[in-house]
Coordinates of C-alpha atoms in Angstrom, one line a residue:
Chain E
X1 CA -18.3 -30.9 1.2
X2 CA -14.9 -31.1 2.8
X3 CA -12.4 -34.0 1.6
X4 CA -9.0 -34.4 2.1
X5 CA -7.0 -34.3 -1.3
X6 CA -3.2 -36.2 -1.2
X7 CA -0.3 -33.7 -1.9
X8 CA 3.0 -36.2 -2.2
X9 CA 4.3 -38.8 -0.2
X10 CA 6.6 -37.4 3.0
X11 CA 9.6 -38.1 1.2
X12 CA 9.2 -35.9 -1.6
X13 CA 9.3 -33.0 0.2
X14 CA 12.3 -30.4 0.2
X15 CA 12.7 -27.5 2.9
X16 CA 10.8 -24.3 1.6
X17 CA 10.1 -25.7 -1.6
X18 CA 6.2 -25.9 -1.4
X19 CA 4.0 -28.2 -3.5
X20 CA 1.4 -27.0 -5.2
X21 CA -2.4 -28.7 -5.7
X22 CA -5.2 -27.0 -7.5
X23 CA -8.9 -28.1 -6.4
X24 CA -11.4 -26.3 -7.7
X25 CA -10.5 -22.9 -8.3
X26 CA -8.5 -23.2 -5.1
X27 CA -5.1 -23.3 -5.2
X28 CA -3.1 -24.7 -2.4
X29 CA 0.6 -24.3 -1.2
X30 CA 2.0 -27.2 0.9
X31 CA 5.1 -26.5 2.5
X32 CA 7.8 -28.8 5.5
X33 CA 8.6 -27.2 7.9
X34 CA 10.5 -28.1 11.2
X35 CA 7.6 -29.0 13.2
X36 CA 5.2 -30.5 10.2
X37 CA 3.5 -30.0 7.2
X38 CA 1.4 -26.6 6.6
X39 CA -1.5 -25.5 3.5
X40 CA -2.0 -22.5 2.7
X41 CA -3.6 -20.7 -0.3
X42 CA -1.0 -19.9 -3.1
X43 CA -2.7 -16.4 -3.6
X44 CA -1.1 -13.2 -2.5
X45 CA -4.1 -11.3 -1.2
X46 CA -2.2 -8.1 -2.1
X47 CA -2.1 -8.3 -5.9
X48 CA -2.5 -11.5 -8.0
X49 CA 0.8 -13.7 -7.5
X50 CA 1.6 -16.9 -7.1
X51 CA 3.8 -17.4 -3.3
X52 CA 4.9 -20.5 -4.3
X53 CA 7.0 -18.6 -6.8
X54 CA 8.2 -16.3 -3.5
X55 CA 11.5 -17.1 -1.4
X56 CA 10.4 -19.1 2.0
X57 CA 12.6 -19.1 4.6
X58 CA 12.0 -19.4 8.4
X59 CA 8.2 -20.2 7.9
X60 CA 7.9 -17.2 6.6
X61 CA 7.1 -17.0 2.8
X62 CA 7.8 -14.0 0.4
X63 CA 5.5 -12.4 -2.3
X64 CA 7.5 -12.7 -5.6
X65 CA 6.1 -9.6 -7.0
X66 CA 6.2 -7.2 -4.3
X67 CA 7.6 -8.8 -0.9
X68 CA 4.8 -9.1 0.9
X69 CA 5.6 -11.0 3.3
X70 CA 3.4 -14.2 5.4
X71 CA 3.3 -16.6 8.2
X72 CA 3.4 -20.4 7.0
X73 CA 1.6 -21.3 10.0
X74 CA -0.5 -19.1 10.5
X75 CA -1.5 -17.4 7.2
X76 CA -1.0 -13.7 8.9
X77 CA 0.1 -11.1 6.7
X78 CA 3.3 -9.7 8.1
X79 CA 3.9 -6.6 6.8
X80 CA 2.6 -4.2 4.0
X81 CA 1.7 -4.5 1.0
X82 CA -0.5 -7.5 2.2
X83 CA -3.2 -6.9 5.9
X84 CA -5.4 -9.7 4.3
X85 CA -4.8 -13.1 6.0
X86 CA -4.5 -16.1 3.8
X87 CA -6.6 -19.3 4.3
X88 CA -5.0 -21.8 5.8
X89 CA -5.9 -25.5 5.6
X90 CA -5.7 -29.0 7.9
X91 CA -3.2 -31.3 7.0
X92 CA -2.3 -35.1 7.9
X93 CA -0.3 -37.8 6.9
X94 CA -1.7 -40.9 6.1
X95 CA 0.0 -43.6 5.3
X96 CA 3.3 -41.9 4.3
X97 CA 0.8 -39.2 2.5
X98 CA 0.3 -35.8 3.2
X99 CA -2.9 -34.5 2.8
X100 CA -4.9 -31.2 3.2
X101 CA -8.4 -30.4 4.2
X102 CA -10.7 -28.3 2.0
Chain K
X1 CA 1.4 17.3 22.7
X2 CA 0.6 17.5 18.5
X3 CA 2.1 16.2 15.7
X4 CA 1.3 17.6 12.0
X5 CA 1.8 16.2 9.1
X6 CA 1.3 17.9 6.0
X7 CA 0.1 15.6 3.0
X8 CA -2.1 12.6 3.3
X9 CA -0.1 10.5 0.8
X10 CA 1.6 7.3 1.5
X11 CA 4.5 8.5 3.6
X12 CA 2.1 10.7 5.5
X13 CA -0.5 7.7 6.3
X14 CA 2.3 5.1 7.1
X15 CA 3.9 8.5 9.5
X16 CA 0.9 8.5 11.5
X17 CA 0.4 5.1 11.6
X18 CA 3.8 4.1 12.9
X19 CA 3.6 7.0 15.2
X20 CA 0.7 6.0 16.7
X21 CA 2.0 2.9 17.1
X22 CA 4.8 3.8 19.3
X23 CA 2.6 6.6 21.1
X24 CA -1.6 6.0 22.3
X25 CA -1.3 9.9 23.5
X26 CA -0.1 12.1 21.3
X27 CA -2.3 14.0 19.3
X28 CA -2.0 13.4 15.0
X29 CA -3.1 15.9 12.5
X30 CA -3.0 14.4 8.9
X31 CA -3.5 17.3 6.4
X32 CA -4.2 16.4 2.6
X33 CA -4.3 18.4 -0.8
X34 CA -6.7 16.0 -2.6
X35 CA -10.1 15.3 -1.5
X36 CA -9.4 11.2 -1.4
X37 CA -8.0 9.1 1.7
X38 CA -4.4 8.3 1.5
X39 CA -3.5 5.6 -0.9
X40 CA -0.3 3.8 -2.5
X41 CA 0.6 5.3 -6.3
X42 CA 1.9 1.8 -7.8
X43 CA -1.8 1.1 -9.2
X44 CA -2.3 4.3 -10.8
X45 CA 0.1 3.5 -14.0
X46 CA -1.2 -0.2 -14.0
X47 CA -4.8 -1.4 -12.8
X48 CA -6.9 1.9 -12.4
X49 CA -5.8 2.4 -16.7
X50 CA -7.1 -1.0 -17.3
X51 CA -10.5 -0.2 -15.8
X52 CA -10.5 -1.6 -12.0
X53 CA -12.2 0.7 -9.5
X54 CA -10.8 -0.4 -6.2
X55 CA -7.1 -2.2 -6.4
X56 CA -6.2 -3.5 -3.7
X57 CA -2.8 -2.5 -4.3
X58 CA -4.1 1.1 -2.9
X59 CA -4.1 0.0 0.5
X60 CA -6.9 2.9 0.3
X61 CA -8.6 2.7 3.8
X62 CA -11.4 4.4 4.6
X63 CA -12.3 7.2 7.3
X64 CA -13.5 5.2 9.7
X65 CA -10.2 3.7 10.0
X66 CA -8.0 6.9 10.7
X67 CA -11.1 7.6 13.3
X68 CA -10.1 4.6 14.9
X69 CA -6.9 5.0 15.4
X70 CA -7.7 8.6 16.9
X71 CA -6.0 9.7 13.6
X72 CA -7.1 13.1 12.7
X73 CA -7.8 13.5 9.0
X74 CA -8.7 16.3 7.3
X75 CA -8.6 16.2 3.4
X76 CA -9.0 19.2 0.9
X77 CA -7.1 21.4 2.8
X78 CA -3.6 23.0 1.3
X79 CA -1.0 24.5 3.4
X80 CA -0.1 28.0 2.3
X81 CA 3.3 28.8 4.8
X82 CA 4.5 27.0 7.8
X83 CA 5.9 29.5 10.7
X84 CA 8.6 27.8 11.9
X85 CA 9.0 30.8 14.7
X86 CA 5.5 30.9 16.1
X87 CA 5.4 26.8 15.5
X88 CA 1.9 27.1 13.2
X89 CA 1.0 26.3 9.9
X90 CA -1.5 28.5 7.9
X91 CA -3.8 26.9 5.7
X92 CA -5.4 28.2 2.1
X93 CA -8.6 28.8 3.9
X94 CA -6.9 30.5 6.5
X95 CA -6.6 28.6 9.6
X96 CA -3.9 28.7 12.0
X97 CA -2.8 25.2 13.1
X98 CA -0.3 25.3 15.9
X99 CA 2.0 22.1 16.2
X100 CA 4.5 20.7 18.8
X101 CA 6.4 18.8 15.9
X102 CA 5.7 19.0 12.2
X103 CA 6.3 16.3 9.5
X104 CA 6.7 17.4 5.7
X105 CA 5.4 14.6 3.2
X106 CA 4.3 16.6 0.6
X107 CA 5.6 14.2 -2.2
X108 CA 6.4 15.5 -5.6
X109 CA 4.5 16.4 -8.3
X110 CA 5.2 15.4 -12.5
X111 CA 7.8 17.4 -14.4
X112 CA 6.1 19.4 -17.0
X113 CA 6.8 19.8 -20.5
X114 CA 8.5 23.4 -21.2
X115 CA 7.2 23.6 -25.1
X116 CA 5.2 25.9 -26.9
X117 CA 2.3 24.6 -26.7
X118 CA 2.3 22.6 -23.5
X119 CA -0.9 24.3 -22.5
X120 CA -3.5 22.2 -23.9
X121 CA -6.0 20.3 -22.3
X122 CA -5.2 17.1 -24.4
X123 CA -1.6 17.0 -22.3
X124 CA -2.3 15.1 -19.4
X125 CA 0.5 14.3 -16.6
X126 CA 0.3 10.8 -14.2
X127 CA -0.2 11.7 -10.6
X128 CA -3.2 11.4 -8.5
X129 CA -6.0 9.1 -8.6
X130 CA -7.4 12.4 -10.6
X131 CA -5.1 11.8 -13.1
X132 CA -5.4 8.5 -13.5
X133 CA -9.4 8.3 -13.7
X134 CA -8.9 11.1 -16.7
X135 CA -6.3 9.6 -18.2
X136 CA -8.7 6.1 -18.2
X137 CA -11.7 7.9 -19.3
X138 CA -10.0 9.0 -22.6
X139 CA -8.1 5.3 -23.4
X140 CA -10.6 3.7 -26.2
X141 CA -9.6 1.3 -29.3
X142 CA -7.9 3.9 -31.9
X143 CA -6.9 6.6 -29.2
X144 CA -3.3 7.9 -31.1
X145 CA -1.8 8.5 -27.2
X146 CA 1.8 9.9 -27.4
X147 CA 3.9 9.3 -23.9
X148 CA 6.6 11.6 -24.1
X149 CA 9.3 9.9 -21.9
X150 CA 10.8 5.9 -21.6
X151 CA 11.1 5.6 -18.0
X152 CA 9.1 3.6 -15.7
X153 CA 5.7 5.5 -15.6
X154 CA 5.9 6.3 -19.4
X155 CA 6.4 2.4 -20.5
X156 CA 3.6 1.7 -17.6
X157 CA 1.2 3.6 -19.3
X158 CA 2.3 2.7 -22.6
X159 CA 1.9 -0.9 -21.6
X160 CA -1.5 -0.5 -20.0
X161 CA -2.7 2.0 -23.1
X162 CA -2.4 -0.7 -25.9
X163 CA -4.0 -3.1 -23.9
X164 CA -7.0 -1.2 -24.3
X165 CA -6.4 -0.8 -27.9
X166 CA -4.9 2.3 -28.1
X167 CA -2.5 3.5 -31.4
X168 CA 0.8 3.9 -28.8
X169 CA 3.8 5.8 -29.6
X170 CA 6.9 6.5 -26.9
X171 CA 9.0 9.5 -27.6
X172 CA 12.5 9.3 -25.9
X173 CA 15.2 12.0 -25.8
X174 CA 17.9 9.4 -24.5
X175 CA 18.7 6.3 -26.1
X176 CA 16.7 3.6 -24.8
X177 CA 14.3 2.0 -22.2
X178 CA 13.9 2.5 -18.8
X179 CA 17.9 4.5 -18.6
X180 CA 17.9 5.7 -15.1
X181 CA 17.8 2.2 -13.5
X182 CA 19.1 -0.5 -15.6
X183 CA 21.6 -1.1 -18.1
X184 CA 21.2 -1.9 -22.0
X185 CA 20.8 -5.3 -21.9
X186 CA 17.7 -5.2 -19.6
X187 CA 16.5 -1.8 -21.5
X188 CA 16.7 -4.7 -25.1
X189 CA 14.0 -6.7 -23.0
X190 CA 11.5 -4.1 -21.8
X191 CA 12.0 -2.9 -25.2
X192 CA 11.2 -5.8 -27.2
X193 CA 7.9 -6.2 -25.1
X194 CA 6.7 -3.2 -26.1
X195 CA 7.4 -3.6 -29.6
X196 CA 5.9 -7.2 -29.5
X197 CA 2.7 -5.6 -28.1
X198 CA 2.6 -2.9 -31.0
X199 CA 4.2 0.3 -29.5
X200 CA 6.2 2.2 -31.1
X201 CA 9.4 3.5 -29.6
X202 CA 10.8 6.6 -30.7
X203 CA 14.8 6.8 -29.5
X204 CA 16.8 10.0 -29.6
X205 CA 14.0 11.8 -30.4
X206 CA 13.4 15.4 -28.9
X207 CA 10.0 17.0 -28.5
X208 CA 10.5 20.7 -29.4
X209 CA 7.0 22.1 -30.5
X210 CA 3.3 20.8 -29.9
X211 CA 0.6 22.6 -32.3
X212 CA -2.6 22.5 -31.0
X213 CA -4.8 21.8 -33.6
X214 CA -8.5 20.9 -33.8
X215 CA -8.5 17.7 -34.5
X216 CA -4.8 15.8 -33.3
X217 CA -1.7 17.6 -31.5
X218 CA 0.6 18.0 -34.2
X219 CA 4.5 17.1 -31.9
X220 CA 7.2 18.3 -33.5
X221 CA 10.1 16.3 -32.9
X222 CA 13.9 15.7 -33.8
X223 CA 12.5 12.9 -35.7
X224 CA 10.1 14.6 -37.6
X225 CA 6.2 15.1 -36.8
X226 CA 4.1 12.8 -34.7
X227 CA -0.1 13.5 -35.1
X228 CA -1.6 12.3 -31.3
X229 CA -4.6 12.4 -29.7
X230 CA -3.4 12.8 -26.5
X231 CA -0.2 13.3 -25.2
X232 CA 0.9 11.9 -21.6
X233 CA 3.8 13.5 -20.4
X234 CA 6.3 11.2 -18.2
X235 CA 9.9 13.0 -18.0
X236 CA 10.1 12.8 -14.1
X237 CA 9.0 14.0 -11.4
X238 CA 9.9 17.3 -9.0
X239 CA 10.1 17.6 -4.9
X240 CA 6.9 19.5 -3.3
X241 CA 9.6 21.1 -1.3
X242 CA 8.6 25.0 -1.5
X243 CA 6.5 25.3 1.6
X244 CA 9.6 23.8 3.4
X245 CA 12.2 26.6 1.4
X246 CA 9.9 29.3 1.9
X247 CA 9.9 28.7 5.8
X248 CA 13.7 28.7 5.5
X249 CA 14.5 25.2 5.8
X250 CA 18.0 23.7 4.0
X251 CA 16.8 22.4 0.5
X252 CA 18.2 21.3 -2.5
X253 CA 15.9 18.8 -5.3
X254 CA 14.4 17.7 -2.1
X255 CA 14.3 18.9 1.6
X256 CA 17.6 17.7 2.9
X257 CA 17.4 15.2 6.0
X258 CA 19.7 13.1 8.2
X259 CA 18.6 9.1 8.1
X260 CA 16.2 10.0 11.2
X261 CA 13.8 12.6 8.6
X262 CA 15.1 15.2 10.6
X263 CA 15.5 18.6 8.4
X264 CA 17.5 21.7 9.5
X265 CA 14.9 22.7 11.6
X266 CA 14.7 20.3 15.1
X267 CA 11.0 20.1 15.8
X268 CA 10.8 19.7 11.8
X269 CA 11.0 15.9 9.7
X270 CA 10.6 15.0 6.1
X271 CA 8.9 12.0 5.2
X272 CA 9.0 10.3 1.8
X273 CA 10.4 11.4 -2.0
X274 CA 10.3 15.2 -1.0
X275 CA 13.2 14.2 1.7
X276 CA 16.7 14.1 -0.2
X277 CA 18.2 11.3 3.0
X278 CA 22.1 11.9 4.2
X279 CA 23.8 8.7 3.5
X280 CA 26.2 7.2 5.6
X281 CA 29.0 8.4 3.1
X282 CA 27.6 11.9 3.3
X283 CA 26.0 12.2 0.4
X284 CA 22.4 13.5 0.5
X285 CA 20.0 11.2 -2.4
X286 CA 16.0 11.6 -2.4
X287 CA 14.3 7.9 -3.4
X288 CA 11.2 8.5 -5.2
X289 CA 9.7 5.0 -4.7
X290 CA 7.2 3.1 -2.9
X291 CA 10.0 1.7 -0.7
X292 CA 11.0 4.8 0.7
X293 CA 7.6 6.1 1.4
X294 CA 6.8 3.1 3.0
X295 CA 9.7 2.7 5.2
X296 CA 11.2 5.8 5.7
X297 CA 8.5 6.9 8.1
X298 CA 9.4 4.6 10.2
X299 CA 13.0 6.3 11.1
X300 CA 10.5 9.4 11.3
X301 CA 7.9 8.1 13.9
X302 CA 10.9 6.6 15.5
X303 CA 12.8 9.6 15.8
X304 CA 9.7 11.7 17.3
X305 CA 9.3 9.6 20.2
X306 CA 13.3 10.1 21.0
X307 CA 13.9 6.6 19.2
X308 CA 16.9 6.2 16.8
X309 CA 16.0 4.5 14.2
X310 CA 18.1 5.5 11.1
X311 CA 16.8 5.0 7.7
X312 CA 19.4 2.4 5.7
X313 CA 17.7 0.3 3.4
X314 CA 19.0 -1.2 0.2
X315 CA 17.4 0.8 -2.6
X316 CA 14.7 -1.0 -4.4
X317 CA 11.8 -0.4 -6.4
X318 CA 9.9 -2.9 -9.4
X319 CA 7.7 -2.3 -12.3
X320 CA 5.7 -4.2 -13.7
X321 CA 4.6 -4.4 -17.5
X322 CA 2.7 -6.7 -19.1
X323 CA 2.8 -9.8 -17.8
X324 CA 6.2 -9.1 -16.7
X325 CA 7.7 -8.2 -12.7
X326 CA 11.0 -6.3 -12.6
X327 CA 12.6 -5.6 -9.8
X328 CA 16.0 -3.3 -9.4
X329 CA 18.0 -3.2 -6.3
X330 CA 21.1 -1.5 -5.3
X331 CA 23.1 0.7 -7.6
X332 CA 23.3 0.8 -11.4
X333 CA 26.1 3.3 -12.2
X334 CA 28.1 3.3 -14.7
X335 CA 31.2 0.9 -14.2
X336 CA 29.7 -2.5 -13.0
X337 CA 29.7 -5.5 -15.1
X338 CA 26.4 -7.2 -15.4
X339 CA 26.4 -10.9 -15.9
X340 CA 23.5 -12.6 -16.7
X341 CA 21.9 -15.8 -15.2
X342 CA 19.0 -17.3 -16.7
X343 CA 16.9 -20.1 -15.3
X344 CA 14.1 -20.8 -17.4
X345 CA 12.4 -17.8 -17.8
X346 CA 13.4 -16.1 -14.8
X347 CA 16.4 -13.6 -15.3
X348 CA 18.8 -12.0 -13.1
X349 CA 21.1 -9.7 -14.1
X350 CA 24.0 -8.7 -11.4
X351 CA 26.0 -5.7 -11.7
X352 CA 29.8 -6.5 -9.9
X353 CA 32.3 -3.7 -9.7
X354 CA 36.0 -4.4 -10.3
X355 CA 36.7 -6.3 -7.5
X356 CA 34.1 -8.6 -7.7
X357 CA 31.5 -7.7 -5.3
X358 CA 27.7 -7.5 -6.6
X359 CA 26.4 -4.0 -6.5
X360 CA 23.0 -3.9 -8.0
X361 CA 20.6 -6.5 -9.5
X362 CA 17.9 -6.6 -12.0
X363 CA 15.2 -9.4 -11.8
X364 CA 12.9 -10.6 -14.4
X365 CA 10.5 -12.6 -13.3
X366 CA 12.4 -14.2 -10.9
X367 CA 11.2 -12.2 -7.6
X368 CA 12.2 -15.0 -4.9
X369 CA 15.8 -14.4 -5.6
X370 CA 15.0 -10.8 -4.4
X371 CA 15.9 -11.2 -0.8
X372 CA 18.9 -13.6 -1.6
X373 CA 20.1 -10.9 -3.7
X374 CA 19.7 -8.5 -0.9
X375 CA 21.9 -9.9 1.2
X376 CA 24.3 -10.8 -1.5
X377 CA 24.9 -6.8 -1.8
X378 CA 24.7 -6.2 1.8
X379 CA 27.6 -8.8 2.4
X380 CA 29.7 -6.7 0.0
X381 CA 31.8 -10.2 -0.4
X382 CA 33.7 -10.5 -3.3
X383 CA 32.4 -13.2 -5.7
X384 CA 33.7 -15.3 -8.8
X385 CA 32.0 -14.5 -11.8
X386 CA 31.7 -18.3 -13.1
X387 CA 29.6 -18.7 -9.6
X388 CA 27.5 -15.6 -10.3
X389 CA 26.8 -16.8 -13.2
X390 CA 26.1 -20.4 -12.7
X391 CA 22.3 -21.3 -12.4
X392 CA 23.0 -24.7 -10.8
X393 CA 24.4 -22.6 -7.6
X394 CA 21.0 -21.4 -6.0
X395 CA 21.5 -17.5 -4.8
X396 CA 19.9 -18.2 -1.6
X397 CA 23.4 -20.7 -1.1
X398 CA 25.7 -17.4 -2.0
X399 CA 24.0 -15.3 1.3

């Protein structure tokens, strides 16, 4: 069943530097950007790596390993290595809270 | 109108990709050697030797998806000459392929050992997929494997070899790890993983005879005699460039290109580590890394359709061993100073000439500061050293 699980209150957040929640065997990256907050899995789908380990940077985040690169937003794969899409996620703020959907 | 490429590896896949890309008519011929699709090397030394079928680190796509992008691909077929005159290739089987422009990606091929004794079947080389699944089928607890050679696919196979067990020794002419690319305080590292994880590592120490015997290859060295099993041979690899010399094309370790792939011939490119690439100070230097097969193509596609695109990218390649990433960029001659920052676990080393501009870098675990880094180099701004050094100033504020 979907829930919404709390990641950190808004003011905790700092520009591309993610937070990270595990649910499950899920793991999620929560990242500010300009225009709101955005979830997505933590998971390169290239080779096992964590992308909240990765430089982020223009909503775009990096692969640490091997530069694959992503849309925040969007989850799209950018370039090679990676042409699997990650999940993304809903998020909202409630009550000063960000949360995400899964 | 026809372009041919010869070699379905990954400079010739990403080639035909990008070319067809930038052009929905043209016709594209994709010639391979080995009966397999085109696929990325990086998980042969790593994930295939640990036992996984299908990496997706192969990027391995299947026929259907070279039929849909109208993507002609015909495997198990090797060129014998190209006719640069007459504009045709001629294949082993005998068939004569006419082409409007030609692309060379032929790759390279592993260095072989010039001993007495070289010849037996327990000497295996790390190429293809082929190679890899025999090399894989003969890892088991016990194996005595020998990897003549410290560089990056020798310590990769090393690495992956004593994870299944394996009795692992590395025999090095040079002095230490990993040479080529990094300097001796990085080589201390890689070393001391290996040795943590049981390997032993052989410096200085020149292979000169290998007797065959029934049971074990008896390697003797500088350093005395080794008894192996099996002995993987990693000294480096050589250019596929002969089809290209034969036809009378300018080569040298390489077939030598401008930035746009294009060789001495007009209607003739190289693609990948067979092309030795002018540099913009005139020197000619062949790349033999994922990096230049990947993006390299894209000057080549480029320049096809009348595009300049010139090929300029910041040299970089990683390995990874263990449960460690490492990731080199730049240059690592002789004459930089490498400082070290550490921050936690995650290392980078920066090599600054004399006047106090970063040249190369070497990252441990510490792959986000690759792109800071980057442009650190490109910026070619001189630096203090205390700053450099200094954890508490994030890279990413230094670009």
């Amino acid at each position: 069943m979907m829930a919404w699980h709390d990641v950190a209150r808004e003011g905790e957040f700092e520009p591309d530097v993610p937070k990270v929640i595990q649910v499950g065997d899920d793991r999620i990256a929560v990242f500010r950007l300009e225009d709101g907050y955005y979830a997505i899995s933590d998971i390169c789908t290239h080779e096992y790596a964590l992308l909240s380990d990765g430089f982020c940077e223009g909503g775009k985040v990096e692969c640490p390993l091997h530069q694959a690169c992503f849309d925040i937003r969007t989850g799209k794969a950018l370039d090679e290595p990676a042409e699997v899409d990650l999940a993304t996620y809903p998020t909202r703020v409630e009550g000063g809270v960000v949360q995400f959907q899964l | 109108m026809r372009t041919l490429i010869i070699g379905a590896g990954q400079a010739g896949r990403r080639t035909a990709e990008l070319l067809r890309g930038l052009d929905a008519e043209r016709e594209i011929l994709l010639l391979g050697e080995e009966t397999e699709p085109p696929y990325d090397r990086p998980p042969l030394s790593k994930e295939i030797l640990l036992g996984e079928e299908r990496p997706r680190g192969l990027m391995q796509r299947d026929a259907k998806a070279y039929a849909d992008q109208r993507i002609a691909l015909r495997l198990g077929e090797r060129v014998a000459r190209v006719d640069l005159k007459s504009s045709r290739v001629e294949t082993e089987a005998g068939l004569h392929i006419p082409y409007d422009s030609l692309v060379i990606a032929t790759g390279a091929r592993a260095r072989s050992l010039l001993v007495p004794g070289a010849n037996d079947p327990r000497i295996l080389t790390l190429r293809s997929m082929a190679d890899a699944r025999a090399l894989r089928a003969q890892l088991r607890p016990g194996l005595r494997l020998a990897v003549a050679g410290a560089g990056l696919i020798g310590l990769e196979v090393a690495a992956a070899a004593i994870q299944c067990d394996c009795m692992v020794t590395v025999i090095e002419m040079g002095e230490r790890a990993m040479a080529r690319c990094v300097p001796k305080e990085v080589s201390d590292q890689i070393e001391g993983w290996h040795r943590a994880a049981g390997v032993a590592l052989e410096f200085g120490c020149r292979l000169a005879v290998v007797n065959p015997e029934k049971d074990a290859l008896r390697l003797a060295t500088s350093r005395g005699e080794f008894e192996a099993d099996l002995l993987l041979v990693a000294v480096g690899a050589v250019p596929n460039s002969e089809l290209a010399y034969e036809a009378g094309l300018a080569v040298d370790d390489g077939i030598l290109v401008d930035a746009s792939g294009r060789s001495s011939h007009p209607t003739v490119f190289a693609a990948g580590e067979v092309a030795r690439i002018r540099q913009s100070c005139g020197r000619h230097v062949r790349f033999e890394t994922w990096q230049v097969a990947q993006h390299q193509p894209s000057a080549v596609a480029s320049a096809l359709c009348g595009i300049d695109k010139p090929y300029s990218e910041l040299p970089w390649h990683w390995t990874d061993q263990y449960k460690h990433n490492v990731q080199i960029l730049g240059a690592h001659d002789a004459g930089l100073e490498w400082l070290c920052r550490e921050d936690g676990g995650r290392l980078a080393y920066l090599g600054v000439d004399s006047e106090g501009r970063v040249r190369g870098a070497i990252l441990i675990d510490n792959g986000r500061e690759t792109t800071p880094v980057k442009r650190i180099i490109a910026s070619g701004t001189a630096m203090s050293r205390g700053v450099l050094r200094d954890p508490a100033t994030p890279l990413r504020q230094l670009c």
